[in-house]
Coordinates of C-alpha atoms in Angstrom, one line a residue:
M1 CA 110.7 93.9 70.0
I2 CA 107.2 93.8 71.5
E3 CA 104.9 91.4 69.7
I4 CA 101.5 92.3 68.5
P5 CA 98.7 90.0 69.8
A6 CA 97.7 87.7 66.9
S7 CA 94.4 86.3 68.3
L8 CA 91.8 87.7 70.6
T9 CA 90.7 84.1 71.2
R10 CA 94.1 83.1 72.7
L11 CA 94.0 86.3 74.8
L12 CA 90.6 85.5 76.2
A13 CA 91.7 81.9 76.8
M14 CA 94.6 83.1 78.9
A15 CA 92.2 85.4 80.8
R16 CA 89.9 82.4 81.5
K17 CA 92.8 80.3 82.6
E18 CA 93.8 83.0 85.1
V19 CA 90.2 83.3 86.4
L20 CA 90.1 79.5 87.0
Q21 CA 93.4 79.6 88.9
L22 CA 92.2 82.6 90.9
R23 CA 89.1 80.8 92.0
R24 CA 91.2 78.0 93.4
D25 CA 93.5 80.4 95.3
T26 CA 91.8 81.5 98.5
R27 CA 94.7 83.7 99.5
S28 CA 94.5 85.8 96.3
L29 CA 90.7 86.0 96.6
I30 CA 91.0 87.4 100.1
L31 CA 93.8 89.8 98.9
A32 CA 91.6 90.9 96.0
F33 CA 88.3 91.5 97.7
L34 CA 88.6 91.7 101.4
L35 CA 91.9 93.4 102.0
P36 CA 91.1 96.7 100.2
M37 CA 88.0 97.2 102.3
M38 CA 89.7 96.2 105.5
L39 CA 92.6 98.6 104.9
L40 CA 90.2 101.4 104.0
I41 CA 88.2 100.9 107.2
L42 CA 91.3 100.4 109.4
F43 CA 93.3 103.4 108.1
G44 CA 90.2 105.5 107.7
Y45 CA 89.5 105.3 111.4
A46 CA 93.1 105.0 112.6
I47 CA 94.7 107.9 110.7
S48 CA 93.4 111.3 111.7
W49 CA 95.1 114.7 111.9
D50 CA 92.2 116.2 113.8
V51 CA 93.4 117.1 117.4
R52 CA 90.5 116.9 119.8
N53 CA 89.9 115.9 123.4
I54 CA 93.1 117.5 124.5
H55 CA 93.8 116.8 128.1
I56 CA 94.7 120.0 129.9
A57 CA 95.3 120.8 133.6
V58 CA 94.7 124.1 135.2
L59 CA 96.9 126.0 137.7
D60 CA 94.7 128.9 138.8
G61 CA 96.6 131.3 141.0
D62 CA 93.9 134.0 140.9
R63 CA 90.7 132.0 141.7
S64 CA 88.5 134.8 140.5
A65 CA 85.4 135.1 138.4
A66 CA 87.6 136.2 135.4
S67 CA 89.9 133.2 135.8
R68 CA 86.9 130.9 136.0
E69 CA 85.5 132.5 132.8
L70 CA 88.7 131.9 131.0
I71 CA 88.8 128.2 132.1
D72 CA 85.2 127.8 130.9
A73 CA 86.2 129.3 127.6
F74 CA 88.8 126.4 127.2
R75 CA 86.3 123.8 128.4
S76 CA 83.5 124.9 126.1
S77 CA 85.7 125.2 123.0
G78 CA 85.2 121.5 122.2
Y79 CA 88.9 120.9 121.9
F80 CA 90.0 120.8 125.6
T81 CA 89.1 118.5 128.5
I82 CA 90.0 119.7 132.0
V83 CA 91.5 116.7 133.7
Q84 CA 93.0 118.1 136.8
N85 CA 93.3 121.3 138.9
L86 CA 96.9 121.8 140.2
E87 CA 97.9 123.5 143.4
R88 CA 101.6 124.3 142.7
P89 CA 103.9 124.5 139.7
A90 CA 106.0 121.5 140.8
Q91 CA 103.1 119.3 139.8
I92 CA 103.5 120.1 136.1
D93 CA 106.6 117.9 135.7
Q94 CA 104.9 114.9 137.3
L95 CA 101.8 115.4 135.1
F96 CA 103.9 115.4 131.9
D97 CA 106.2 112.6 132.9
R98 CA 103.1 110.3 133.4
S99 CA 101.4 111.6 130.2
L100 CA 98.3 112.6 132.2
A101 CA 97.9 115.9 130.3
Q102 CA 99.2 117.5 127.1
A103 CA 99.1 121.1 128.3
V104 CA 98.7 123.2 131.5
L105 CA 96.9 126.5 131.7
V106 CA 98.7 128.7 134.2
I107 CA 96.7 131.7 135.4
P108 CA 98.8 134.0 137.6
A109 CA 97.6 135.8 140.8
G110 CA 96.2 139.2 140.1
F111 CA 94.9 138.1 136.7
S112 CA 91.4 139.7 137.2
S113 CA 92.7 143.1 138.3
N114 CA 95.0 143.8 135.3
L115 CA 94.3 141.0 132.9
S116 CA 97.9 140.0 132.9
S117 CA 99.0 137.4 130.4
V118 CA 98.4 133.7 131.1
Q119 CA 100.8 130.9 130.3
I120 CA 100.3 127.7 128.3
V121 CA 102.8 125.0 129.2
V122 CA 102.8 122.3 126.5
D123 CA 104.3 118.8 126.4
G124 CA 106.6 119.1 123.4
S125 CA 107.4 115.4 123.0
D126 CA 104.8 115.3 120.2
A127 CA 105.8 118.4 118.3
N128 CA 102.8 118.3 115.9
T129 CA 100.2 118.1 118.7
A130 CA 102.0 120.7 120.7
T131 CA 101.9 123.1 117.8
I132 CA 98.2 122.6 117.3
V133 CA 97.5 123.0 121.1
L134 CA 99.4 126.3 121.1
A135 CA 97.4 127.5 118.1
Y136 CA 94.1 126.6 119.7
S137 CA 95.1 128.1 123.1
E138 CA 96.2 131.4 121.5
A139 CA 92.9 131.6 119.6
I140 CA 90.8 131.1 122.7
A141 CA 92.9 133.6 124.7
R142 CA 92.5 136.2 122.0
T143 CA 88.8 135.7 121.8
F144 CA 88.4 135.9 125.6
S145 CA 90.6 139.0 125.7
G146 CA 88.5 140.7 123.0
K147 CA 85.2 140.0 124.8
V148 CA 86.6 141.4 128.1
M149 CA 87.9 144.6 126.4
L150 CA 84.6 145.2 124.6
R151 CA 82.7 144.9 128.0
G152 CA 85.0 147.6 129.4
V153 CA 84.6 150.1 126.5
K154 CA 82.5 153.2 127.3
I155 CA 81.8 155.5 124.3
D156 CA 79.0 157.6 123.1
Q157 CA 79.0 156.5 119.5
P158 CA 78.3 152.9 118.3
L159 CA 81.4 150.8 118.2
S160 CA 82.5 150.1 114.6
S161 CA 85.1 147.5 113.9
I162 CA 86.2 145.3 111.1
T163 CA 85.2 141.7 111.6
P164 CA 87.1 139.2 109.4
E165 CA 85.0 136.3 108.1
S166 CA 86.7 133.2 106.9
R167 CA 85.3 130.6 104.5
V168 CA 86.8 127.2 103.7
W169 CA 86.1 125.7 100.3
Y170 CA 85.8 121.9 99.5
N171 CA 86.3 120.8 103.1
E172 CA 84.1 123.1 105.1
E173 CA 84.4 121.2 108.3
L174 CA 88.2 120.9 108.0
A175 CA 87.8 117.2 108.7
S176 CA 90.9 115.2 108.1
R177 CA 88.9 112.2 107.0
N178 CA 87.8 114.1 103.9
M179 CA 91.4 114.3 102.8
I180 CA 92.5 110.9 104.1
V181 CA 89.9 108.6 102.6
P182 CA 90.3 109.7 98.9
G183 CA 94.0 109.4 99.4
L184 CA 93.6 106.0 100.8
V185 CA 91.8 104.9 97.7
A186 CA 94.9 105.8 95.7
V187 CA 97.4 104.3 98.1
I188 CA 95.5 101.0 98.7
M189 CA 94.9 100.4 95.0
M190 CA 98.6 100.9 94.2
I191 CA 99.6 98.4 96.9
I192 CA 96.9 95.8 96.2
A193 CA 97.2 95.9 92.4
A194 CA 100.9 95.3 92.3
M195 CA 100.7 92.5 95.0
L196 CA 97.9 90.7 93.1
T197 CA 99.8 90.3 89.8
S198 CA 103.1 89.8 91.5
L199 CA 102.0 86.2 92.1
T200 CA 100.9 85.4 88.6
I201 CA 104.1 84.4 86.7
A202 CA 105.8 83.2 89.9
R203 CA 102.9 80.9 90.5
E204 CA 103.4 79.3 87.0
W205 CA 107.1 78.6 87.8
E206 CA 106.4 77.2 91.3
R207 CA 103.6 74.9 90.2
G208 CA 105.5 73.6 87.2
T209 CA 102.9 74.8 84.7
M210 CA 105.4 77.0 82.8
E211 CA 106.3 74.1 80.6
Q212 CA 102.7 73.8 79.5
L213 CA 102.5 77.5 78.9
A214 CA 105.8 77.5 76.9
A215 CA 104.4 74.8 74.6
T216 CA 101.3 76.9 73.6
P217 CA 101.3 79.3 70.7
V218 CA 100.4 82.3 72.8
S219 CA 102.7 85.3 72.5
R220 CA 104.2 87.2 75.4
V221 CA 101.8 90.1 74.9
E222 CA 98.8 87.7 75.0
V223 CA 100.1 86.1 78.2
V224 CA 100.6 89.4 80.0
L225 CA 97.3 90.9 78.9
G226 CA 95.5 87.7 79.6
K227 CA 96.8 87.5 83.1
L228 CA 96.2 91.2 83.6
L229 CA 92.5 91.5 82.5
P230 CA 90.9 89.6 85.4
Y231 CA 92.8 91.6 88.0
L232 CA 92.0 94.8 86.1
A233 CA 88.3 94.0 86.5
I234 CA 88.8 93.2 90.2
G235 CA 90.8 96.4 90.7
L236 CA 88.0 98.6 89.2
A237 CA 85.4 96.8 91.3
D238 CA 87.6 97.6 94.4
V239 CA 87.7 101.2 93.4
V240 CA 83.9 101.3 93.3
V241 CA 83.5 99.5 96.6
C242 CA 86.1 101.7 98.4
S243 CA 84.5 104.9 97.0
I244 CA 81.1 103.8 98.2
L245 CA 82.5 102.9 101.6
G246 CA 84.2 106.3 101.8
V247 CA 80.9 108.2 101.0
L248 CA 78.6 106.0 103.2
L249 CA 80.9 105.1 106.1
F250 CA 83.0 108.3 106.4
D251 CA 80.6 110.9 105.0
V252 CA 83.2 112.0 102.4
P253 CA 81.7 114.1 99.7
F254 CA 81.8 112.9 96.1
R255 CA 81.3 116.0 93.9
G256 CA 82.9 114.9 90.6
S257 CA 82.3 112.5 87.8
A258 CA 82.3 108.8 88.6
A259 CA 82.9 107.9 84.9
L260 CA 86.1 110.1 84.9
L261 CA 87.3 108.4 88.1
M262 CA 86.8 104.9 86.5
V263 CA 88.6 105.9 83.3
L264 CA 91.6 107.3 85.1
S265 CA 91.5 104.4 87.6
F266 CA 91.7 102.1 84.5
F267 CA 95.0 103.7 83.4
F268 CA 96.5 103.7 86.9
L269 CA 95.6 100.1 87.6
T270 CA 96.9 99.0 84.3
G271 CA 100.3 100.4 85.1
A272 CA 100.3 99.0 88.7
L273 CA 99.2 95.6 87.5
G274 CA 101.9 95.6 84.8
L275 CA 104.5 96.5 87.4
G276 CA 103.3 93.5 89.5
I277 CA 103.7 91.1 86.5
F278 CA 107.2 92.6 85.8
I279 CA 108.1 91.8 89.5
S280 CA 106.6 88.3 89.2
A281 CA 108.5 87.5 86.0
A282 CA 111.8 88.7 87.5
A283 CA 111.4 87.0 90.9
K284 CA 110.0 83.6 89.9
S285 CA 109.1 83.1 93.6
Q286 CA 105.8 84.0 95.1
V287 CA 107.3 84.9 98.5
L288 CA 110.0 87.0 97.0
A289 CA 107.7 88.6 94.5
T290 CA 105.3 89.6 97.3
Q291 CA 108.0 91.1 99.4
V292 CA 109.5 93.1 96.4
A293 CA 106.0 94.3 95.4
M294 CA 105.3 95.4 99.0
M295 CA 108.6 97.3 99.2
A296 CA 108.2 98.9 95.7
T297 CA 104.7 100.1 96.4
Y298 CA 103.9 100.4 100.1
L299 CA 106.6 102.8 101.3
P300 CA 106.6 105.1 98.2
A301 CA 102.8 105.3 98.1
F302 CA 102.5 106.1 101.8
L303 CA 105.6 108.4 102.3
L304 CA 106.4 109.9 98.9
S305 CA 103.0 110.4 97.2
G306 CA 101.9 113.4 99.4
F307 CA 99.5 111.3 101.4
M308 CA 101.2 111.4 104.8
F309 CA 103.6 114.4 104.2
A310 CA 103.3 117.4 102.0
I311 CA 105.7 117.1 99.0
E312 CA 106.5 120.8 99.2
V313 CA 108.2 120.5 102.6
M314 CA 110.4 117.6 101.5
P315 CA 114.1 118.1 100.7
A316 CA 114.9 118.7 97.0
P317 CA 116.3 115.2 96.4
L318 CA 113.2 113.5 97.8
R319 CA 110.9 115.9 95.8
A320 CA 112.7 114.7 92.7
V321 CA 112.0 111.1 93.6
T322 CA 108.3 111.7 94.1
Y323 CA 107.9 112.3 90.4
L324 CA 108.5 108.6 89.9
V325 CA 105.8 107.6 92.3
P326 CA 102.5 107.0 90.3
A327 CA 100.4 107.2 93.4
R328 CA 101.3 110.9 93.6
Y329 CA 99.3 111.6 90.5
F330 CA 96.4 109.3 91.3
L331 CA 96.2 111.0 94.7
V332 CA 95.6 114.3 93.0
V333 CA 92.9 112.7 90.9
T334 CA 91.0 111.1 93.7
R335 CA 91.1 114.2 95.9
G336 CA 90.2 116.4 93.0
I337 CA 87.2 114.3 91.9
F338 CA 85.9 113.6 95.4
L339 CA 86.3 117.0 97.1
K340 CA 86.5 119.6 94.3
G341 CA 84.5 117.9 91.5
V342 CA 87.1 118.9 88.9
G343 CA 87.1 117.4 85.4
I344 CA 89.6 116.4 82.8
E345 CA 90.3 120.1 82.0
V346 CA 92.1 120.2 85.3
L347 CA 93.4 116.6 85.6
W348 CA 94.6 116.2 82.0
F349 CA 98.3 116.3 83.1
Q350 CA 97.8 113.6 85.7
A351 CA 95.8 111.6 83.2
L352 CA 98.6 111.9 80.7
L353 CA 101.2 110.7 83.2
M354 CA 99.1 107.8 84.2
I355 CA 98.8 106.7 80.6
V356 CA 102.5 106.8 80.3
F357 CA 102.7 104.8 83.5
A358 CA 100.3 102.2 82.1
L359 CA 102.3 101.9 78.9
A360 CA 105.6 101.6 80.9
G361 CA 104.2 99.0 83.2
L362 CA 102.9 96.8 80.3
S363 CA 106.1 97.2 78.4
L364 CA 108.3 96.2 81.3
A365 CA 106.1 93.2 82.0
V366 CA 106.2 92.0 78.3
L367 CA 109.9 92.6 77.9
R368 CA 110.8 90.8 81.2
F369 CA 108.5 87.8 80.6
R370 CA 110.1 84.8 78.9
K371 CA 108.3 81.7 77.8
E372 CA 111.6 79.9 77.2
L373 CA 112.6 77.5 80.0
E374 CA 116.1 77.8 81.5

């Protein structure tokens, strides 16, 4: 049976005690204030799905004005860098073996006379990059072919054609950082929040202060909430700092409501912090609690939240598991508020699930914590 807090004074006293302990713990202070910013900057620059500066070699068997024009089309696209001109096909193997190029543009002899097809040879050891390189190459070749055909058309009437125009909403530049940075806010806060509070109860056991805590009249709810409140304030401050860094450092747009982001962050952090206290109460060892918290948050948040891999392409059993990962819902919130500017009328379902997560995290922490000494 979960107890009802009897005194706000005792709750605030527990919170003050945790603040004093936190001020003396340099490791926790670094974890609380510096690590979120370091992770955001590190992952924000390190993780990118934009494929640019693709090293490509050229095997030009035609050596004509048309072949040079095609090569210039690849060079001026902004995606390809010509690193070498090959003389014979046997050089392609050596080029790929030494990772000197990711693709080779092969232009056959007689290309200028009949515009025969060209060949793009791609190093498939990195399947994702190879797929993107093929798509870029095909688009450049189609554009080049269309220009050449238009130059050769001779008709009396004006040429009329349908020209498709594409428009991208929310991420006009198709920059991966605009998707990565809001997702990082969700993933980092899941990891940091659980790790911070995973040390709280375990610290009491290791320092021998649990006996003093057991002798006080505070209830289990007051202990859990008192230990949670300081870290909740730190977590909300981290969300603000990470959001500001994302906007100023990475030029990520912020189109939604900051107030809504903070309210939903409150529920998400409450659940994550409660999970950390539950782990701390169960482990009773700071080292073990930190390791368990890392395993319970880091891998699911990165791999099963939709941050690194689309949930829709996962096998059905894994898709079912993702519903248990709270970062999945907060990820939708951060990306929706940052990029789309959506409100609670769109995010109400995620908000509801995070409230459930907050209640579950607190309940687990309270039920697992025991003041009695073994």
